[in-house]
PDB file of C-alpha atoms in Angstrom:
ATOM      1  CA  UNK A 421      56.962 153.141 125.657  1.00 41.00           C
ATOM      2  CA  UNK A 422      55.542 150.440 123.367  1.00 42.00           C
ATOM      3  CA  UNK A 423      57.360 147.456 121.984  1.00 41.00           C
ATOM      4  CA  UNK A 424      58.269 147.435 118.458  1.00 41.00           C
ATOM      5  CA  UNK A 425      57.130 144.748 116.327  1.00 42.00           C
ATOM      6  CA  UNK A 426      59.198 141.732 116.684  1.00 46.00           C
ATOM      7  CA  UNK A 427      60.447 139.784 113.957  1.00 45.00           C
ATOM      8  CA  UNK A 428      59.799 136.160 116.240  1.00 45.00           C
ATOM      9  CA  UNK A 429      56.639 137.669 117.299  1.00 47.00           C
ATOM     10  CA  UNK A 430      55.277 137.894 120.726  1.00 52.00           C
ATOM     11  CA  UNK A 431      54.516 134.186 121.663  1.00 63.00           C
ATOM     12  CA  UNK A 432      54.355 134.706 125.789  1.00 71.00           C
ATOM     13  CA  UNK A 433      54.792 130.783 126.123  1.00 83.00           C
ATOM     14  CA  UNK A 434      58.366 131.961 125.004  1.00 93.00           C
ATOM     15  CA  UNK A 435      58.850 133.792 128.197  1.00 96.00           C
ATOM     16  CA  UNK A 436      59.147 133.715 132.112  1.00 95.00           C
ATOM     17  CA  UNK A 437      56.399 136.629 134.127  1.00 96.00           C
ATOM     18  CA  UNK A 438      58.360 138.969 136.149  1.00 97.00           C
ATOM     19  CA  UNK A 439      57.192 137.168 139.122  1.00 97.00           C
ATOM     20  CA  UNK A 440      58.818 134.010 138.075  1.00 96.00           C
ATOM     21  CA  UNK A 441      62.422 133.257 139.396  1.00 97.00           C
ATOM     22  CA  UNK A 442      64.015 130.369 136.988  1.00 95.00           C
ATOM     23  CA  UNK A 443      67.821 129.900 137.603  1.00 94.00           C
ATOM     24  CA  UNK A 444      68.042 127.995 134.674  1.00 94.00           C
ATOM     25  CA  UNK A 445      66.896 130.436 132.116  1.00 94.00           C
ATOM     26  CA  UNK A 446      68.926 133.472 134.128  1.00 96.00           C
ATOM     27  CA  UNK A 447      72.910 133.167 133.643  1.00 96.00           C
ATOM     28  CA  UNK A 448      75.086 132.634 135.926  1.00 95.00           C
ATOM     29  CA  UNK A 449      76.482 135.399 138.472  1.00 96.00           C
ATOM     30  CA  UNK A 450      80.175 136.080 137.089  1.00 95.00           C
ATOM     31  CA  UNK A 451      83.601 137.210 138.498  1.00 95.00           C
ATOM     32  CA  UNK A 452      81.608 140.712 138.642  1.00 97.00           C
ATOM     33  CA  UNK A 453      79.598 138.948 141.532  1.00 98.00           C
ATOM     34  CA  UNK A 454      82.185 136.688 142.722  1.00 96.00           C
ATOM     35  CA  UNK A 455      82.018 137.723 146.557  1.00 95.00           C
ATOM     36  CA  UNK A 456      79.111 139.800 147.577  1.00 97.00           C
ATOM     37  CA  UNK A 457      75.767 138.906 148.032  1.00 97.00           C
ATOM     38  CA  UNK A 458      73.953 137.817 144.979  1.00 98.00           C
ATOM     39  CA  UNK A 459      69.726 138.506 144.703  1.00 98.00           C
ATOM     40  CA  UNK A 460      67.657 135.633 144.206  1.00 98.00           C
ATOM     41  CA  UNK A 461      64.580 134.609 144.620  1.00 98.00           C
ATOM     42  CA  UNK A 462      61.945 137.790 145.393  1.00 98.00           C
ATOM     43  CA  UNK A 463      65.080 139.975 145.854  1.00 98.00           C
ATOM     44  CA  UNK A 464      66.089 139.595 142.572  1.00 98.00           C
ATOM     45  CA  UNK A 465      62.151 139.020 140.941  1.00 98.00           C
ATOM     46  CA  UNK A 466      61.752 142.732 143.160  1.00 98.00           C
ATOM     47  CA  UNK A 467      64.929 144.825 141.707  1.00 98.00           C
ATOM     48  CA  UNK A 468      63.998 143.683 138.228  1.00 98.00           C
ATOM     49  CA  UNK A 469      60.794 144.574 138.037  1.00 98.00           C
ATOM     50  CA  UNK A 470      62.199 147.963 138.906  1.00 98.00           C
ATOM     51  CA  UNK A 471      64.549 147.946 136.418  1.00 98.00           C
ATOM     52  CA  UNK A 472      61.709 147.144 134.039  1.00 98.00           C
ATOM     53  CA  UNK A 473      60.433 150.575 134.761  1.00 98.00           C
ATOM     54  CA  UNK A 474      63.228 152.737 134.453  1.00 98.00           C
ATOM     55  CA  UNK A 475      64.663 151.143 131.015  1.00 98.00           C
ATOM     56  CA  UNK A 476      60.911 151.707 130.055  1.00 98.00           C
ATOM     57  CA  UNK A 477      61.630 155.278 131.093  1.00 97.00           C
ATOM     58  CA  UNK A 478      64.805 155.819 129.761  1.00 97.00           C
ATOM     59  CA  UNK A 479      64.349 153.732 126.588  1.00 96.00           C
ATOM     60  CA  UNK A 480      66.897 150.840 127.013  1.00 98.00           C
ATOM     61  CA  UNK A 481      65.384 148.425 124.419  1.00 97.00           C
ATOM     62  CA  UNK A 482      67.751 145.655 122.745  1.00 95.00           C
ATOM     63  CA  UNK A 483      67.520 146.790 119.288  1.00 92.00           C
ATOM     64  CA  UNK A 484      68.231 143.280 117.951  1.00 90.00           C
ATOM     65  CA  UNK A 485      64.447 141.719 119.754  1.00 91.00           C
ATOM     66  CA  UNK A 486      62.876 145.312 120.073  1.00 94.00           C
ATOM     67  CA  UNK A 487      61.911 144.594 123.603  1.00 96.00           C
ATOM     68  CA  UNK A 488      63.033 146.469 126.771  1.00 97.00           C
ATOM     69  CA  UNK A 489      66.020 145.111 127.482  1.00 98.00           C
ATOM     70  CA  UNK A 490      64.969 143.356 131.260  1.00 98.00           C
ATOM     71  CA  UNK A 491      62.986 140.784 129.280  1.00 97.00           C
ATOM     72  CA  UNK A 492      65.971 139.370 127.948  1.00 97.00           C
ATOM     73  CA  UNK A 493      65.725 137.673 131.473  1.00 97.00           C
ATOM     74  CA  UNK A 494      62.626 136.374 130.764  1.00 97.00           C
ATOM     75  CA  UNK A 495      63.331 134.856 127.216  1.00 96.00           C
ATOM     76  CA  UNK A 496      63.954 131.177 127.410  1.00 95.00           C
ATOM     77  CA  UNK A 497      65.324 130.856 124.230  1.00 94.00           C
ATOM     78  CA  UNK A 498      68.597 133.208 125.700  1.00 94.00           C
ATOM     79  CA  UNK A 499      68.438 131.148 128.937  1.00 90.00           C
ATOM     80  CA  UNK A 500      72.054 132.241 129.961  1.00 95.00           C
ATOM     81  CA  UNK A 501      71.578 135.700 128.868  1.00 97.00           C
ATOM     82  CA  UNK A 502      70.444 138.680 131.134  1.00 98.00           C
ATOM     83  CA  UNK A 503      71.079 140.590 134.208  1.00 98.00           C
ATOM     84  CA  UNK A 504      72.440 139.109 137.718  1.00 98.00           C
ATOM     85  CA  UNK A 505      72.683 141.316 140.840  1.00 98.00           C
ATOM     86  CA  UNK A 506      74.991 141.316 143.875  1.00 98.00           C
ATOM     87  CA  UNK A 507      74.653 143.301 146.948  1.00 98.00           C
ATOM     88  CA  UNK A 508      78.179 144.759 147.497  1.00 97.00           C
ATOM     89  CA  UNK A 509      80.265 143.904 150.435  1.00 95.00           C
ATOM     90  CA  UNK A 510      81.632 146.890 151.940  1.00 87.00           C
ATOM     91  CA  UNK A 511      84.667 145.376 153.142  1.00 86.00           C
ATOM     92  CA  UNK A 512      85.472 144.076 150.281  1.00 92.00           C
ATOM     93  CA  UNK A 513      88.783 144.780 148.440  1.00 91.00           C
ATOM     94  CA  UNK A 514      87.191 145.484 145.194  1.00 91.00           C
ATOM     95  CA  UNK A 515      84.504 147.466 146.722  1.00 93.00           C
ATOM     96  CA  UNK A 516      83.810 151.462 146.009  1.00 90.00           C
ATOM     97  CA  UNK A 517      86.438 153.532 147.629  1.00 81.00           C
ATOM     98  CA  UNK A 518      84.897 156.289 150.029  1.00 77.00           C
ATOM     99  CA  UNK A 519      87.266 158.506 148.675  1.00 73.00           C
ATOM    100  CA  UNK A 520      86.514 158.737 145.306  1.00 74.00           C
ATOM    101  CA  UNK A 521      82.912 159.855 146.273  1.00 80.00           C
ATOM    102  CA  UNK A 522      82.688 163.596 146.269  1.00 75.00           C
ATOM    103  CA  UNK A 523      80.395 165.154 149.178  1.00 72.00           C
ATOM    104  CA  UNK A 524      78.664 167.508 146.625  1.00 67.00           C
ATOM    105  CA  UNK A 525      77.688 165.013 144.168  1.00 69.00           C
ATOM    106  CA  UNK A 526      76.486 162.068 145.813  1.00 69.00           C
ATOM    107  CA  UNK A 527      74.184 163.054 148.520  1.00 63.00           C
ATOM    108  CA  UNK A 528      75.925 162.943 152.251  1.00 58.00           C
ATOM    109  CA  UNK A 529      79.141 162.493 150.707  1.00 63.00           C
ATOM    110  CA  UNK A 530      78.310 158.744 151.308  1.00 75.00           C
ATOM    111  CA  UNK A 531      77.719 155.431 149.345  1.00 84.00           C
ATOM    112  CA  UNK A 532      76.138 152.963 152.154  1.00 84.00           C
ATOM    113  CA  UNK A 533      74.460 150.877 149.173  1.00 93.00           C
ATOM    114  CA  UNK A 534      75.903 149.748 146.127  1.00 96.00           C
ATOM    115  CA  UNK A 535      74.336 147.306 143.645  1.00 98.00           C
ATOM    116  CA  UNK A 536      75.971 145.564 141.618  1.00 98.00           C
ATOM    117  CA  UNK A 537      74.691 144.261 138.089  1.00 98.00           C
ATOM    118  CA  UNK A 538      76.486 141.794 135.476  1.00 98.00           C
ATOM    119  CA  UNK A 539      74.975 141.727 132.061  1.00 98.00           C
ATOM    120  CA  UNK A 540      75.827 138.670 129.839  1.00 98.00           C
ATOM    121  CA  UNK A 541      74.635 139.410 126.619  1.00 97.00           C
ATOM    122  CA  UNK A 542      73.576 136.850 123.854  1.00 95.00           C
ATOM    123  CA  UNK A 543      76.348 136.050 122.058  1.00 95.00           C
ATOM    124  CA  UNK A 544      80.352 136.990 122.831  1.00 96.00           C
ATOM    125  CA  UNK A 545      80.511 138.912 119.514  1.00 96.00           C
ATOM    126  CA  UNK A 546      77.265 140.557 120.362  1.00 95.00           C
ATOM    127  CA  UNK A 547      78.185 144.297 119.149  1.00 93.00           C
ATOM    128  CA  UNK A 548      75.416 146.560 121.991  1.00 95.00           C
ATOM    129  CA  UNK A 549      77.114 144.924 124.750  1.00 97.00           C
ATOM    130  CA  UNK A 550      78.702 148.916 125.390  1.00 96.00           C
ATOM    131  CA  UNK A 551      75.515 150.807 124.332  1.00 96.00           C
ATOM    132  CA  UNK A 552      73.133 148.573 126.559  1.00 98.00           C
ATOM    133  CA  UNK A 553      75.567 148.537 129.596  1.00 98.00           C
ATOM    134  CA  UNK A 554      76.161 152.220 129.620  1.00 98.00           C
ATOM    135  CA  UNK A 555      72.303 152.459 128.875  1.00 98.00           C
ATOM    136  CA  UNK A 556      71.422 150.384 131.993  1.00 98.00           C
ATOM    137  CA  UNK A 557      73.876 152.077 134.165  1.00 98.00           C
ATOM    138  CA  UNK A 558      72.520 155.728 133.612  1.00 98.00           C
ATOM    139  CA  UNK A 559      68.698 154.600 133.800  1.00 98.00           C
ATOM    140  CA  UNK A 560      69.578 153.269 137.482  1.00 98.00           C
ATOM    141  CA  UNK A 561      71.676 156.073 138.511  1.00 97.00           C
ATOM    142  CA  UNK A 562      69.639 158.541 136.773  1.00 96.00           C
ATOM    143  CA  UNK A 563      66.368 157.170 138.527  1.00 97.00           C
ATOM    144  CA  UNK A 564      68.256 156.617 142.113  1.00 94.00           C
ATOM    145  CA  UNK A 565      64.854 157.883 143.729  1.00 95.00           C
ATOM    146  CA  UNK A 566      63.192 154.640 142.690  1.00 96.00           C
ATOM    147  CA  UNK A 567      65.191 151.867 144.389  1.00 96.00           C
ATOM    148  CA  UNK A 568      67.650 152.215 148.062  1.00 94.00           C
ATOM    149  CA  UNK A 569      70.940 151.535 146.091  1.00 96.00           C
ATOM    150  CA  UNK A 570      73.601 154.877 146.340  1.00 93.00           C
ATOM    151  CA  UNK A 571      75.329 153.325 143.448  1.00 95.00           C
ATOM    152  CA  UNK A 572      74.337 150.639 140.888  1.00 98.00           C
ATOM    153  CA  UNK A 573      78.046 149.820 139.243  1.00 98.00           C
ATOM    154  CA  UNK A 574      77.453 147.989 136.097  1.00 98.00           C
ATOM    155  CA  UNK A 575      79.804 145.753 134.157  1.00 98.00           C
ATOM    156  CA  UNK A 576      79.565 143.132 131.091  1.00 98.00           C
ATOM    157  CA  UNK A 577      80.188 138.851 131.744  1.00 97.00           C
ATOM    158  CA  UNK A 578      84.131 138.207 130.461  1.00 96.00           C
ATOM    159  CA  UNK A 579      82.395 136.059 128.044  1.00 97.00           C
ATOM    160  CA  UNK A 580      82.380 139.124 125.865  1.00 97.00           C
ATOM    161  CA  UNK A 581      85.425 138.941 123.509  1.00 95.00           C
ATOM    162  CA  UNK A 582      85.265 143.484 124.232  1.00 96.00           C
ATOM    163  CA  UNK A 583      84.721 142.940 127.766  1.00 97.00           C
ATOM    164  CA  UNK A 584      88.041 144.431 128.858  1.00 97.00           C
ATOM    165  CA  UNK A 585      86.987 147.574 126.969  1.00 97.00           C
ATOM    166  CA  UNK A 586      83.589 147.891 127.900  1.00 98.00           C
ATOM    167  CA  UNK A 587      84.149 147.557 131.379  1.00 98.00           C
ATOM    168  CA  UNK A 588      87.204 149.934 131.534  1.00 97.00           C
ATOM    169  CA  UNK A 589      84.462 152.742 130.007  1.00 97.00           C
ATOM    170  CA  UNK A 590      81.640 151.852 132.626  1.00 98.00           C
ATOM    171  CA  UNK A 591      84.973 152.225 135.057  1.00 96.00           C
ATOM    172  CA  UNK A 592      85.082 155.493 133.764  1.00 96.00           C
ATOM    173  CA  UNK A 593      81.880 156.748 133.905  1.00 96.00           C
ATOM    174  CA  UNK A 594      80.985 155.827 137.613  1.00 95.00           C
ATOM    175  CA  UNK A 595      83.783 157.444 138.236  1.00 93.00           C
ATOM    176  CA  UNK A 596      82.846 160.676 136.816  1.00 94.00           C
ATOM    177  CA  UNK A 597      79.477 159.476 138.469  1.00 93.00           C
ATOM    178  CA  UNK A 598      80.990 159.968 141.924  1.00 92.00           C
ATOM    179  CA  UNK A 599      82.850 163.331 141.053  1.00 90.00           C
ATOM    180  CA  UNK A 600      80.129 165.096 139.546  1.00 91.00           C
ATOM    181  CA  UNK A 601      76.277 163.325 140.341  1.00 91.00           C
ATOM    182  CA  UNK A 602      75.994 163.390 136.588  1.00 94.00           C
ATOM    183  CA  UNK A 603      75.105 159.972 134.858  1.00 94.00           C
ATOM    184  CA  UNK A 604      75.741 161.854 131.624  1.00 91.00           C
ATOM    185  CA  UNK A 605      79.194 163.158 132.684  1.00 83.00           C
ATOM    186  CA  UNK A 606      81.845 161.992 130.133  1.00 73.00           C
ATOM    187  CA  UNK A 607      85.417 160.271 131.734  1.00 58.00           C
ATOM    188  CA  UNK A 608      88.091 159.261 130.352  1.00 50.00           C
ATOM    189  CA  UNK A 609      89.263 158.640 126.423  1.00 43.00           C
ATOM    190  CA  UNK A 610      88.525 154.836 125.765  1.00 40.00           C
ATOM    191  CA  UNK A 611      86.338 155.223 123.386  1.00 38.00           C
ATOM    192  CA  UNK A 612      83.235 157.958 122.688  1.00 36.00           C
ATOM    193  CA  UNK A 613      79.687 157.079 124.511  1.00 34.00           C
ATOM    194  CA  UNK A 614      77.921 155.177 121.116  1.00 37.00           C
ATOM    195  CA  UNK A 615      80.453 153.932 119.642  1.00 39.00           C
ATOM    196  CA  UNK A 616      81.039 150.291 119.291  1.00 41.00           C
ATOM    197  CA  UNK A 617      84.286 149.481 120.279  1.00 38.00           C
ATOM    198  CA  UNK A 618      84.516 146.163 118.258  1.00 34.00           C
ATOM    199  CA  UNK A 619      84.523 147.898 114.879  1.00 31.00           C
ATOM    200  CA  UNK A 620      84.630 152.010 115.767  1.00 29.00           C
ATOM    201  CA  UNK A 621      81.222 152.140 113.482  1.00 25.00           C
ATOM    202  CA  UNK A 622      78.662 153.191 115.829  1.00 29.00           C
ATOM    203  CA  UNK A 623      76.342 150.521 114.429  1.00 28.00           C
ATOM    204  CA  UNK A 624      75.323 148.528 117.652  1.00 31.00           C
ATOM    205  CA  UNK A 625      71.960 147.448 116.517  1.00 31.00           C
ATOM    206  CA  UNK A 626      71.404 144.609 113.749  1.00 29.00           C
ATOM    207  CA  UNK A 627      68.915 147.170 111.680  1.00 31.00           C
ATOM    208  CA  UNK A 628      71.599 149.420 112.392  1.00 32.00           C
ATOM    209  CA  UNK A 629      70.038 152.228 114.069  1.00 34.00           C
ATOM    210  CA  UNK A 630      71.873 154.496 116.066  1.00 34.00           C
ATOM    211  CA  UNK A 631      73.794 153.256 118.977  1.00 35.00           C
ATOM    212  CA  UNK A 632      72.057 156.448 120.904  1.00 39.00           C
ATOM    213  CA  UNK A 633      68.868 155.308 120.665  1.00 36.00           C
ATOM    214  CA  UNK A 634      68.745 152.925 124.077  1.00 37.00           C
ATOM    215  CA  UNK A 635      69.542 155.788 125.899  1.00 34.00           C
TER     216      UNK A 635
END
């Protein structure tokens, strides 16, 4: 899918290739992280590329830059703004219970490999955070034939002032995830898929488009 026109054009000195790991312009791995093994260097330059392709596929732009939404790693003027990924530790306490995972919908009955992916968006007011995250997570799930993850679990930085919110909803939906093998299965009441949960509009993009358009 082309880019749309950008309103501060398309100046690549502004941006890192997606064979360039630079710490400094990626942000931090969070409490989401905290634990398990975080990608870096051609582990992490290797998954995002990836993901490059399947938000092209699935149409996970940031509305705000019309761009897909992995070059927001790549944009130096955001340099703490992004995606981080973590390798999950399968004895960990916080890791994916076996029993939640239902034989029928995940293939084996078994989750050997989970990803795990932290989003830290631009601002802590920023109002996609929910759209993009719940975007993100059903491009990787829904495209699990193009990387060796069972499970990509997805939550936004707690530098978000909705993070509690947002990440109780993308609680909900891997959940349903592991029930049912559906990435567009619904779970749980927080708040409707779309919705912003800041103001209850809908409006998650500055030109305020619909918040169903990454996705």
């Amino acid at each position: 899918m082309p880019g749309f026109p950008s309103p501060f054009g398309d100046d690549d000195d502004l941006f890192d290739g997606y064979d360039e790991f630079v710490a400094e312009n990626l942000p931090r791995p969070g409490e989401f992280l905290d634990g398990h093994d975080v990608l870096a260097g051609a582990d992490h330059l290797a998954f995002h590329r990836l993901t490059r392709d399947c938000f092209e596929e699935r149409t996970v732009y940031d509305m705000t830059f019309d761009y897909n939404l992995a070059r927001l790693n790549l944009d130096t003027r955001h340099g703490d703004a992004g995606f981080r990924y973590a390798v999950e530790r399968a004895g960990a306490s916080d890791a994916v219970d076996p029993a939640q995972v239902d034989e029928d919908a995940v293939d084996g009955g078994e989750v050997d490999r989970v990803l795990r992916a932290e989003f830290t968006p631009t601002t802590a007011f920023c109002p996609q955070t929910h759209t993009l995250t719940i975007g993100a997570f059903r491009a990787w799930n829904g495209l699990s034939d193009r990387h060796e993850y069972d499970l990509v679990r997805v939550r936004a930085a707690p530098m978000h002032d909705q993070s509690e919110a947002v990440n109780d909803r993308l609680a909900e939906l891997e959940e349903s995830y592991l029930e049912t093998g559906d990435v567009e299965a619904e779970g749980g009441e927080s708040f409707g898929v779309g919705s912003n949960p800041t103001s209850g509009t809908g409006d998650a993009s500055a030109g305020g488009r619909s918040t169903d358009a990454p996705f």
